Structures are given as structure tokens and as C-alpha cells.
Amino acid sequence: MSARSTASASEKMEEVKKKIRRIENPAARQVTFSKRRRSLLKKAQELAVLCDASVGLVAITESGKVHEFSSTGSVKDIFPKYNDHSMKVEKHFDVKRLESENANDRNVTSNIRDKALEELTSSELGRIQGLLQSVRRERKLKEHITKLQAETKSLMEENKKLKEEMAEMLTGGSGGQPDAEPNSPEDDGSFDVTLRLGYL
């Protein structure tokens, strides 16, 4: 077969594919149905023989006439197998759908758990930070109190020393003699001078 004939055959097939639509003329439609039905039945029979497959074919015209083909004797023998297969497929899809829903539920649950854990962690972190701040404040307060206590102790010791010094001054110092009376004149030599002047 030449390249030209191959190209023309493919072009014809494309034209046929493009032009497939409902035949408006009822007589032509019936003729086409009969021809194509025979071709379809022949292909179904070839498929059953060549591939050792159970093939069932049902075609119903618009007038309600039923045409059927079965490689196993009757289409009714094939339909139970088809129904079983359909149920298995439905169950398979149901299982897949349930698995998908379960996976989605797991993802949602995981997201909720992660979010709750994150919120809990953040709240716990906030609580721990608050506790740390309280501990720092308490530590500073203790340091301040310790400092105040040391200063108070130092002041008390200084006060005690001052009291002792005052007591020593009041009792006359370390010799134990009493101080001069507050109204007595001080011995600054003025008395002697007066006496000397009188004698002169």
C-alpha cells in the first residue's frame, strides 16, 4: 500500500468520524441499523472465539425490538456474571471511597490534634514564661530584701556604736571621773589674771 493510499484512507476515516450523527430518514436509519448490527454481531462472535471470552450483546431499536447475541448460549447466562462483577466494582469503589473519607477524617483529626497541641503548647509556653517572670521578680525582691536587711544591720551596729560613744561621753570617758558641771566656769586662766590684778 502506498503512502498516498494510506493517507487517503486515514482522511476518509476522519471524515466518517466527523460526519457521524443521527440519520434523519427512518428508512435509511433502519437499513443502517441492520447492516451495522450484522457487522457488530460478527465482531462480537470473532472476539468470543479468538479470545475465549464470554460476550453478550443487546441492541434495542427505537421501536422496542430487541436483538441479542451471547457466546455462551443466552444473554441471561452472562448477566449474572456482569451483575456480580458490577457489585464487586461497586464494593471496591465503596471501599476506596470509605478509605478516602477515612483518610480525610484522619487528616482533619490530625490537623485538629496538631492545632490543639500547638495551642496547648503556646498556652503552656505562656504559662511557663509567666512563671519564670514571677520567679525573676521574686528573686529580685529577695535580693532587695537581703540588701535592706544588711543595710538595717549595718545601721543598727552603727547606732549601737553611737549609743556606746554617747554613754562613754556621759559617764566621763574612760577614766571614770565625772565631767565638770555645766554651770562651772572653765579654767581658761581668766581667774588667775583677776587675782593677779587685785594683788597689783
Coordinates of N, CA and C in Angstrom, one line a residue:
M1 N 0.9 -1.2 0.0 CA 0.0 0.0 0.0 C 0.9 1.2 0.0
S2 N 0.6 2.2 -0.9 CA 1.5 3.4 -1.0 C 1.1 4.3 0.1
A3 N 2.0 5.3 0.3 CA 1.8 6.3 1.3 C 0.6 7.2 0.9
R4 N 0.3 7.3 -0.4 CA -0.8 8.2 -0.8 C -2.1 7.5 -0.5
S5 N -2.2 6.2 -0.7 CA -3.5 5.5 -0.5 C -3.7 5.4 1.1
T6 N -2.6 5.2 1.8 CA -2.8 5.2 3.3 C -3.3 6.6 3.8
A7 N -2.7 7.6 3.3 CA -3.2 9.0 3.7 C -4.6 9.2 3.3
S8 N -5.0 8.7 2.1 CA -6.4 8.9 1.7 C -7.4 8.1 2.6
A9 N -6.9 6.9 2.9 CA -7.8 6.0 3.8 C -8.0 6.7 5.2
S10 N -6.9 7.2 5.7 CA -7.0 7.9 7.0 C -7.9 9.2 6.9
E11 N -7.7 9.9 5.8 CA -8.6 11.1 5.6 C -10.1 10.7 5.6
K12 N -10.3 9.5 4.9 CA -11.7 9.1 4.8 C -12.3 8.7 6.2
M13 N -11.4 8.0 7.0 CA -11.8 7.6 8.3 C -12.1 8.9 9.2
E14 N -11.3 9.9 9.0 CA -11.5 11.1 9.8 C -12.8 11.8 9.3
E15 N -13.1 11.7 8.0 CA -14.3 12.3 7.5 C -15.5 11.6 8.1
V16 N -15.4 10.2 8.1 CA -16.5 9.4 8.6 C -16.7 9.7 10.1
K17 N -15.6 9.8 10.9 CA -15.7 10.1 12.3 C -16.4 11.5 12.5
K18 N -16.0 12.4 11.7 CA -16.6 13.8 11.8 C -18.0 13.8 11.5
K19 N -18.4 13.0 10.5 CA -19.8 13.1 9.9 C -20.8 12.2 10.7
I20 N -20.4 11.4 11.7 CA -21.3 10.5 12.4 C -22.3 11.4 13.2
R21 N -23.5 11.2 12.8 CA -24.6 11.9 13.5 C -25.9 11.1 13.2
R22 N -27.0 11.5 13.9 CA -28.3 10.7 13.7 C -28.8 10.9 12.3
I23 N -29.2 9.7 11.8 CA -29.8 9.7 10.4 C -31.2 10.1 10.5
E24 N -31.6 11.1 9.8 CA -32.9 11.7 9.9 C -34.0 10.8 9.2
N25 N -33.6 10.2 8.1 CA -34.6 9.4 7.3 C -34.8 8.1 8.0
P26 N -36.1 7.7 8.4 CA -36.3 6.5 9.2 C -36.0 5.2 8.4
A27 N -36.2 5.2 7.1 CA -35.9 4.0 6.3 C -34.4 3.8 6.2
A28 N -33.7 4.9 5.9 CA -32.2 4.8 5.9 C -31.6 4.4 7.2
R29 N -32.3 5.0 8.3 CA -31.8 4.6 9.6 C -32.0 3.1 9.9
Q30 N -33.1 2.5 9.4 CA -33.3 1.1 9.6 C -32.4 0.2 8.8
V31 N -32.1 0.7 7.6 CA -31.1 -0.1 6.8 C -29.7 0.0 7.4
T32 N -29.3 1.1 7.9 CA -28.0 1.3 8.5 C -27.9 0.4 9.8
F33 N -29.0 0.4 10.5 CA -29.0 -0.4 11.8 C -28.8 -1.9 11.4
S34 N -29.5 -2.3 10.4 CA -29.4 -3.8 10.0 C -28.0 -4.1 9.6
K35 N -27.4 -3.3 8.8 CA -26.1 -3.5 8.3 C -25.1 -3.5 9.5
R36 N -25.1 -2.5 10.2 CA -24.2 -2.3 11.3 C -24.4 -3.4 12.4
R37 N -25.6 -3.8 12.6 CA -25.9 -4.8 13.6 C -25.3 -6.1 13.2
R38 N -25.4 -6.5 11.9 CA -24.7 -7.7 11.4 C -23.2 -7.6 11.6
S39 N -22.6 -6.5 11.3 CA -21.2 -6.3 11.5 C -20.8 -6.4 13.0
L40 N -21.6 -5.8 13.8 CA -21.3 -5.8 15.2 C -21.4 -7.2 15.8
L41 N -22.4 -8.0 15.4 CA -22.6 -9.3 15.9 C -21.5 -10.2 15.4
K42 N -21.0 -10.0 14.2 CA -19.9 -10.7 13.7 C -18.6 -10.5 14.5
K43 N -18.4 -9.2 14.8 CA -17.2 -8.8 15.6 C -17.3 -9.4 17.0
A44 N -18.5 -9.4 17.6 CA -18.7 -10.0 18.9 C -18.4 -11.5 18.9
Q45 N -18.8 -12.2 17.8 CA -18.6 -13.6 17.7 C -17.1 -13.9 17.5
E46 N -16.4 -13.1 16.7 CA -15.0 -13.2 16.5 C -14.2 -13.0 17.8
L47 N -14.6 -12.0 18.6 CA -14.0 -11.7 19.8 C -14.1 -12.9 20.8
A48 N -15.3 -13.5 20.8 CA -15.6 -14.6 21.7 C -14.7 -15.8 21.4
V49 N -14.6 -16.1 20.1 CA -13.9 -17.2 19.6 C -12.4 -17.0 19.8
L50 N -11.9 -15.9 19.3 CA -10.4 -15.6 19.3 C -9.9 -15.5 20.8
C51 N -10.6 -14.9 21.6 CA -10.1 -14.6 23.0 C -10.7 -15.5 24.1
D52 N -11.6 -16.4 23.7 CA -12.2 -17.3 24.7 C -12.9 -16.5 25.8
A53 N -13.7 -15.4 25.3 CA -14.3 -14.5 26.2 C -15.8 -14.7 26.2
S54 N -16.4 -14.5 27.3 CA -17.9 -14.5 27.4 C -18.4 -13.2 26.9
V55 N -19.1 -13.2 25.7 CA -19.5 -11.9 25.1 C -21.0 -11.9 25.0
G56 N -21.6 -10.9 25.5 CA -23.1 -10.7 25.4 C -23.3 -9.3 24.8
L57 N -24.3 -9.3 23.9 CA -24.6 -8.1 23.2 C -26.1 -7.9 23.1
V58 N -26.6 -6.8 23.5 CA -28.0 -6.5 23.4 C -28.2 -5.1 22.7
A59 N -29.0 -5.1 21.7 CA -29.3 -3.9 21.0 C -30.9 -3.7 20.9
I60 N -31.4 -2.6 21.3 CA -32.8 -2.4 21.2 C -33.1 -1.2 20.3
T61 N -34.0 -1.4 19.4 CA -34.3 -0.3 18.4 C -35.2 0.7 19.1
E62 N -35.5 1.8 18.3 CA -36.4 2.8 18.9 C -37.8 2.3 18.9
S63 N -38.1 1.3 18.1 CA -39.5 0.7 18.1 C -39.6 -0.3 19.2
G64 N -38.5 -0.7 19.9 CA -38.6 -1.6 21.0 C -38.2 -3.0 20.7
K65 N -37.7 -3.2 19.5 CA -37.3 -4.6 19.1 C -35.9 -4.9 19.7
V66 N -35.8 -6.1 20.3 CA -34.6 -6.5 20.9 C -33.8 -7.4 20.0
H67 N -32.5 -7.1 19.9 CA -31.6 -8.0 19.2 C -30.5 -8.3 20.2
E68 N -30.2 -9.6 20.3 CA -29.2 -10.0 21.3 C -28.2 -11.1 20.7
F69 N -27.0 -11.1 21.3 CA -26.0 -12.1 20.9 C -25.4 -12.6 22.2
S70 N -25.1 -13.9 22.4 CA -24.4 -14.4 23.5 C -23.5 -15.5 23.1
S71 N -22.3 -15.5 23.5 CA -21.3 -16.5 23.1 C -21.5 -17.8 24.0
T72 N -22.3 -17.7 25.1 CA -22.5 -18.8 26.0 C -23.9 -19.4 25.8
G73 N -24.6 -19.0 24.9 CA -26.0 -19.6 24.6 C -27.1 -18.6 24.9
S74 N -27.0 -17.9 26.0 CA -28.1 -16.9 26.3 C -27.4 -15.7 27.0
V75 N -28.0 -14.6 26.7 CA -27.5 -13.4 27.4 C -27.8 -13.4 28.9
K76 N -28.9 -14.2 29.3 CA -29.3 -14.3 30.7 C -28.2 -15.0 31.5
D77 N -27.4 -15.9 30.8 CA -26.3 -16.5 31.5 C -25.1 -15.6 31.8
I78 N -25.0 -14.5 30.9 CA -23.9 -13.6 31.1 C -24.2 -12.5 32.1
F79 N -25.5 -12.1 32.2 CA -25.9 -11.0 33.0 C -25.6 -11.2 34.5
P80 N -25.8 -12.5 35.0 CA -25.4 -12.7 36.5 C -24.0 -12.4 36.7
K81 N -23.1 -12.9 35.8 CA -21.7 -12.6 35.9 C -21.4 -11.1 35.9
Y82 N -22.1 -10.4 35.0 CA -22.0 -9.0 34.9 C -22.5 -8.3 36.2
N83 N -23.6 -8.8 36.7 CA -24.1 -8.2 38.0 C -23.1 -8.5 39.1
D84 N -22.6 -9.7 39.2 CA -21.6 -10.0 40.2 C -20.4 -9.0 40.1
H85 N -19.9 -8.9 38.9 CA -18.8 -8.0 38.6 C -19.1 -6.6 39.0
S86 N -20.3 -6.2 38.6 CA -20.7 -4.8 39.0 C -20.8 -4.6 40.5
M87 N -21.3 -5.6 41.2 CA -21.4 -5.5 42.6 C -20.0 -5.4 43.2
K88 N -19.1 -6.2 42.7 CA -17.7 -6.2 43.2 C -17.0 -4.8 42.9
V89 N -17.3 -4.3 41.7 CA -16.8 -3.0 41.4 C -17.3 -1.9 42.3
E90 N -18.7 -2.0 42.5 CA -19.3 -1.0 43.4 C -18.7 -1.1 44.9
K91 N -18.5 -2.4 45.3 CA -17.9 -2.6 46.6 C -16.5 -2.1 46.7
H92 N -15.8 -2.3 45.6 CA -14.4 -1.8 45.5 C -14.4 -0.3 45.6
F93 N -15.3 0.3 44.8 CA -15.4 1.8 44.8 C -15.9 2.3 46.2
D94 N -16.8 1.5 46.8 CA -17.3 1.9 48.1 C -16.1 1.9 49.2
V95 N -15.3 0.8 49.1 CA -14.2 0.6 50.0 C -13.2 1.8 49.7
K96 N -12.9 2.1 48.4 CA -12.0 3.2 48.1 C -12.5 4.5 48.6
R97 N -13.9 4.7 48.4 CA -14.5 5.9 48.9 C -14.4 6.0 50.4
L98 N -14.7 4.9 51.1 CA -14.6 4.9 52.6 C -13.1 5.1 53.0
E99 N -12.2 4.5 52.3 CA -10.8 4.7 52.7 C -10.4 6.2 52.5
S100 N -10.9 6.8 51.4 CA -10.6 8.2 51.1 C -11.2 9.1 52.2
E101 N -12.5 8.7 52.6 CA -13.2 9.5 53.6 C -12.4 9.3 54.9
N102 N -12.0 8.1 55.2 CA -11.3 7.8 56.5 C -10.0 8.6 56.5
A103 N -9.3 8.6 55.3 CA -8.0 9.4 55.2 C -8.3 10.8 55.4
N104 N -9.4 11.3 54.8 CA -9.7 12.8 55.0 C -10.0 13.0 56.5
D105 N -10.8 12.1 57.1 CA -11.1 12.2 58.5 C -9.9 12.2 59.4
R106 N -9.0 11.3 59.0 CA -7.7 11.2 59.7 C -6.9 12.5 59.6
N107 N -6.9 13.0 58.3 CA -6.2 14.3 58.1 C -6.8 15.4 58.9
V108 N -8.2 15.5 58.9 CA -8.9 16.5 59.7 C -8.6 16.3 61.2
T109 N -8.6 15.1 61.6 CA -8.4 14.8 63.1 C -6.9 15.2 63.4
S110 N -6.0 14.8 62.5 CA -4.6 15.1 62.7 C -4.4 16.6 62.8
N111 N -5.1 17.3 61.8 CA -5.0 18.8 61.8 C -5.5 19.4 63.1
I112 N -6.7 18.9 63.5 CA -7.3 19.4 64.8 C -6.3 19.1 66.0
R113 N -5.8 17.9 66.0 CA -4.9 17.5 67.1 C -3.6 18.4 67.1
D114 N -3.1 18.6 65.9 CA -1.9 19.4 65.8 C -2.2 20.8 66.2
K115 N -3.4 21.3 65.8 CA -3.7 22.7 66.2 C -3.9 22.8 67.7
A116 N -4.6 21.8 68.2 CA -4.9 21.8 69.7 C -3.5 21.7 70.4
L117 N -2.7 20.8 69.9 CA -1.3 20.7 70.6 C -0.5 22.0 70.5
E118 N -0.7 22.6 69.3 CA 0.1 23.9 69.2 C -0.5 25.0 70.1
E119 N -1.9 25.0 70.2 CA -2.5 26.0 71.1 C -2.1 25.7 72.6
L120 N -2.1 24.3 72.9 CA -1.8 23.9 74.2 C -0.3 24.3 74.5
T121 N 0.5 24.0 73.6 CA 2.0 24.3 73.7 C 2.2 25.8 73.9
S122 N 1.5 26.6 73.1 CA 1.7 28.0 73.2 C 1.1 28.5 74.5
S123 N 0.0 28.0 75.0 CA -0.6 28.4 76.3 C 0.3 27.9 77.4
E124 N 0.9 26.7 77.3 CA 1.8 26.2 78.3 C 3.1 27.1 78.3
L125 N 3.5 27.4 77.1 CA 4.7 28.2 77.0 C 4.5 29.6 77.6
G126 N 3.3 30.2 77.4 CA 2.9 31.4 78.0 C 2.9 31.3 79.5
R127 N 2.3 30.2 80.0 CA 2.2 30.0 81.4 C 3.6 29.8 82.0
I128 N 4.5 29.1 81.4 CA 5.8 28.9 81.8 C 6.6 30.2 81.9
Q129 N 6.4 31.0 80.8 CA 7.1 32.3 80.8 C 6.6 33.2 81.9
G130 N 5.3 33.2 82.2 CA 4.7 33.9 83.3 C 5.3 33.5 84.6
L131 N 5.4 32.1 84.8 CA 6.1 31.6 86.0 C 7.5 32.1 86.1
L132 N 8.2 32.0 85.0 CA 9.6 32.5 85.0 C 9.7 34.0 85.4
Q133 N 8.8 34.8 84.9 CA 8.8 36.2 85.2 C 8.5 36.4 86.7
S134 N 7.6 35.6 87.2 CA 7.3 35.6 88.7 C 8.5 35.2 89.5
V135 N 9.2 34.2 89.0 CA 10.4 33.7 89.8 C 11.5 34.8 89.7
R136 N 11.6 35.5 88.6 CA 12.6 36.5 88.5 C 12.3 37.7 89.4
R137 N 11.0 38.1 89.4 CA 10.5 39.1 90.3 C 10.7 38.8 91.7
E138 N 10.4 37.5 92.1 CA 10.6 37.1 93.5 C 12.1 37.1 93.8
R139 N 12.9 36.7 92.9 CA 14.4 36.6 93.2 C 14.9 38.1 93.4
K140 N 14.5 39.0 92.5 CA 14.9 40.4 92.7 C 14.4 40.9 94.0
L141 N 13.1 40.6 94.4 CA 12.6 41.0 95.6 C 13.4 40.5 96.8
K142 N 13.8 39.2 96.7 CA 14.6 38.6 97.8 C 15.9 39.3 97.9
E143 N 16.5 39.6 96.7 CA 17.8 40.3 96.7 C 17.7 41.6 97.4
H144 N 16.6 42.3 97.0 CA 16.4 43.7 97.6 C 16.1 43.6 99.1
I145 N 15.4 42.6 99.5 CA 15.1 42.4 101.0 C 16.4 42.1 101.7
T146 N 17.3 41.2 101.1 CA 18.6 40.9 101.7 C 19.4 42.1 101.8
K147 N 19.4 42.9 100.8 CA 20.2 44.2 100.8 C 19.7 45.1 101.9
L148 N 18.4 45.2 102.0 CA 17.8 46.1 103.0 C 18.1 45.5 104.4
Q149 N 18.1 44.2 104.6 CA 18.4 43.6 105.9 C 19.9 43.9 106.2
A150 N 20.8 43.8 105.3 CA 22.2 44.1 105.5 C 22.4 45.6 105.9
E151 N 21.7 46.5 105.2 CA 21.8 47.9 105.5 C 21.2 48.2 106.9
T152 N 20.1 47.5 107.2 CA 19.5 47.7 108.5 C 20.4 47.2 109.6
K153 N 21.1 46.1 109.4 CA 22.0 45.5 110.4 C 23.2 46.5 110.5
S154 N 23.7 47.0 109.4 CA 24.8 48.0 109.5 C 24.4 49.2 110.2
L155 N 23.2 49.7 110.0 CA 22.7 50.9 110.7 C 22.5 50.6 112.2
M156 N 22.0 49.4 112.5 CA 21.8 49.1 113.9 C 23.2 49.0 114.6
E157 N 24.2 48.4 113.9 CA 25.5 48.4 114.5 C 26.1 49.8 114.7
E158 N 25.9 50.6 113.7 CA 26.4 52.0 113.8 C 25.7 52.7 114.9
N159 N 24.3 52.5 115.1 CA 23.5 53.1 116.1 C 24.0 52.6 117.5
K160 N 24.4 51.3 117.6 CA 24.9 50.8 118.8 C 26.2 51.4 119.2
K161 N 27.1 51.6 118.2 CA 28.4 52.3 118.5 C 28.1 53.7 119.0
L162 N 27.2 54.4 118.3 CA 26.9 55.8 118.7 C 26.4 55.8 120.1
K163 N 25.5 54.9 120.4 CA 25.0 54.9 121.8 C 26.1 54.6 122.8
E164 N 27.0 53.7 122.5 CA 28.1 53.4 123.4 C 29.0 54.6 123.6
E165 N 29.3 55.3 122.4 CA 30.1 56.5 122.5 C 29.4 57.6 123.3
M166 N 28.1 57.8 123.2 CA 27.3 58.7 124.0 C 27.4 58.4 125.4
A167 N 27.3 57.1 125.7 CA 27.3 56.6 127.1 C 28.7 56.9 127.7
E168 N 29.7 56.7 126.9 CA 31.1 57.0 127.4 C 31.3 58.5 127.7
M169 N 30.7 59.3 126.8 CA 30.8 60.7 126.9 C 30.1 61.2 128.2
L170 N 28.9 60.6 128.4 CA 28.1 61.0 129.6 C 28.7 60.5 130.9
T171 N 29.4 59.4 130.9 CA 30.0 58.8 132.1 C 31.4 59.4 132.4
G172 N 31.9 60.2 131.5 CA 33.2 60.9 131.7 C 34.3 60.2 131.1
G173 N 34.1 59.5 130.1 CA 35.2 58.9 129.3 C 35.7 57.6 130.0
S174 N 36.9 57.3 129.6 CA 37.5 56.0 130.0 C 38.0 56.1 131.5
G175 N 38.4 57.3 132.1 CA 38.9 57.5 133.4 C 37.8 57.3 134.5
G176 N 36.6 57.4 134.2 CA 35.5 57.2 135.1 C 35.2 58.4 135.9
Q177 N 35.9 59.6 135.8 CA 35.6 60.8 136.5 C 34.5 61.6 135.9
P178 N 33.7 62.2 136.7 CA 32.5 62.9 136.1 C 33.0 64.1 135.4
D179 N 32.2 64.5 134.5 CA 32.6 65.8 133.7 C 32.3 67.0 134.6
A180 N 32.9 68.1 134.3 CA 32.7 69.3 135.0 C 31.3 69.7 134.9
E181 N 30.9 70.4 136.0 CA 29.5 70.8 136.0 C 29.2 71.8 134.8
P182 N 28.1 71.8 134.3 CA 27.9 72.6 133.1 C 27.9 74.1 133.4
N183 N 27.5 74.5 134.7 CA 27.5 75.9 135.0 C 28.8 76.4 135.6
S184 N 29.8 75.5 135.9 CA 31.1 76.0 136.4 C 31.9 76.6 135.4
P185 N 32.6 77.7 135.7 CA 33.4 78.3 134.7 C 34.6 77.5 134.3
E186 N 35.0 77.6 133.1 CA 36.1 76.8 132.6 C 37.4 77.5 133.0
D187 N 38.3 76.7 133.2 CA 39.7 77.1 133.7 C 40.5 77.6 132.5
D188 N 40.2 78.8 132.1 CA 41.0 79.3 130.9 C 42.0 80.3 131.3
G189 N 42.3 80.5 132.7 CA 43.3 81.4 133.1 C 42.8 82.8 133.4
S190 N 41.5 83.1 133.2 CA 41.0 84.4 133.5 C 40.9 84.7 135.0
F191 N 40.7 83.7 135.8 CA 40.6 83.8 137.2 C 41.9 84.2 137.8
D192 N 42.9 83.6 137.3 CA 44.2 83.9 137.8 C 44.6 85.3 137.5
V193 N 44.3 85.7 136.3 CA 44.6 87.1 135.9 C 43.9 88.1 136.8
T194 N 42.7 87.9 137.2 CA 41.9 88.8 138.0 C 42.6 88.9 139.4
L195 N 43.0 87.7 139.9 CA 43.6 87.7 141.2 C 44.9 88.5 141.1
R196 N 45.6 88.3 140.1 CA 46.9 88.9 139.9 C 46.7 90.4 139.9
L197 N 45.7 90.9 139.2 CA 45.4 92.3 139.0 C 45.0 92.9 140.4
G198 N 44.3 92.1 141.2 CA 43.9 92.6 142.6 C 45.1 92.8 143.4
Y199 N 46.1 91.9 143.3 CA 47.2 92.0 144.1 C 48.1 93.1 143.7
L200 N 48.0 93.4 142.5 CA 48.8 94.5 142.0 C 48.2 95.8 142.5

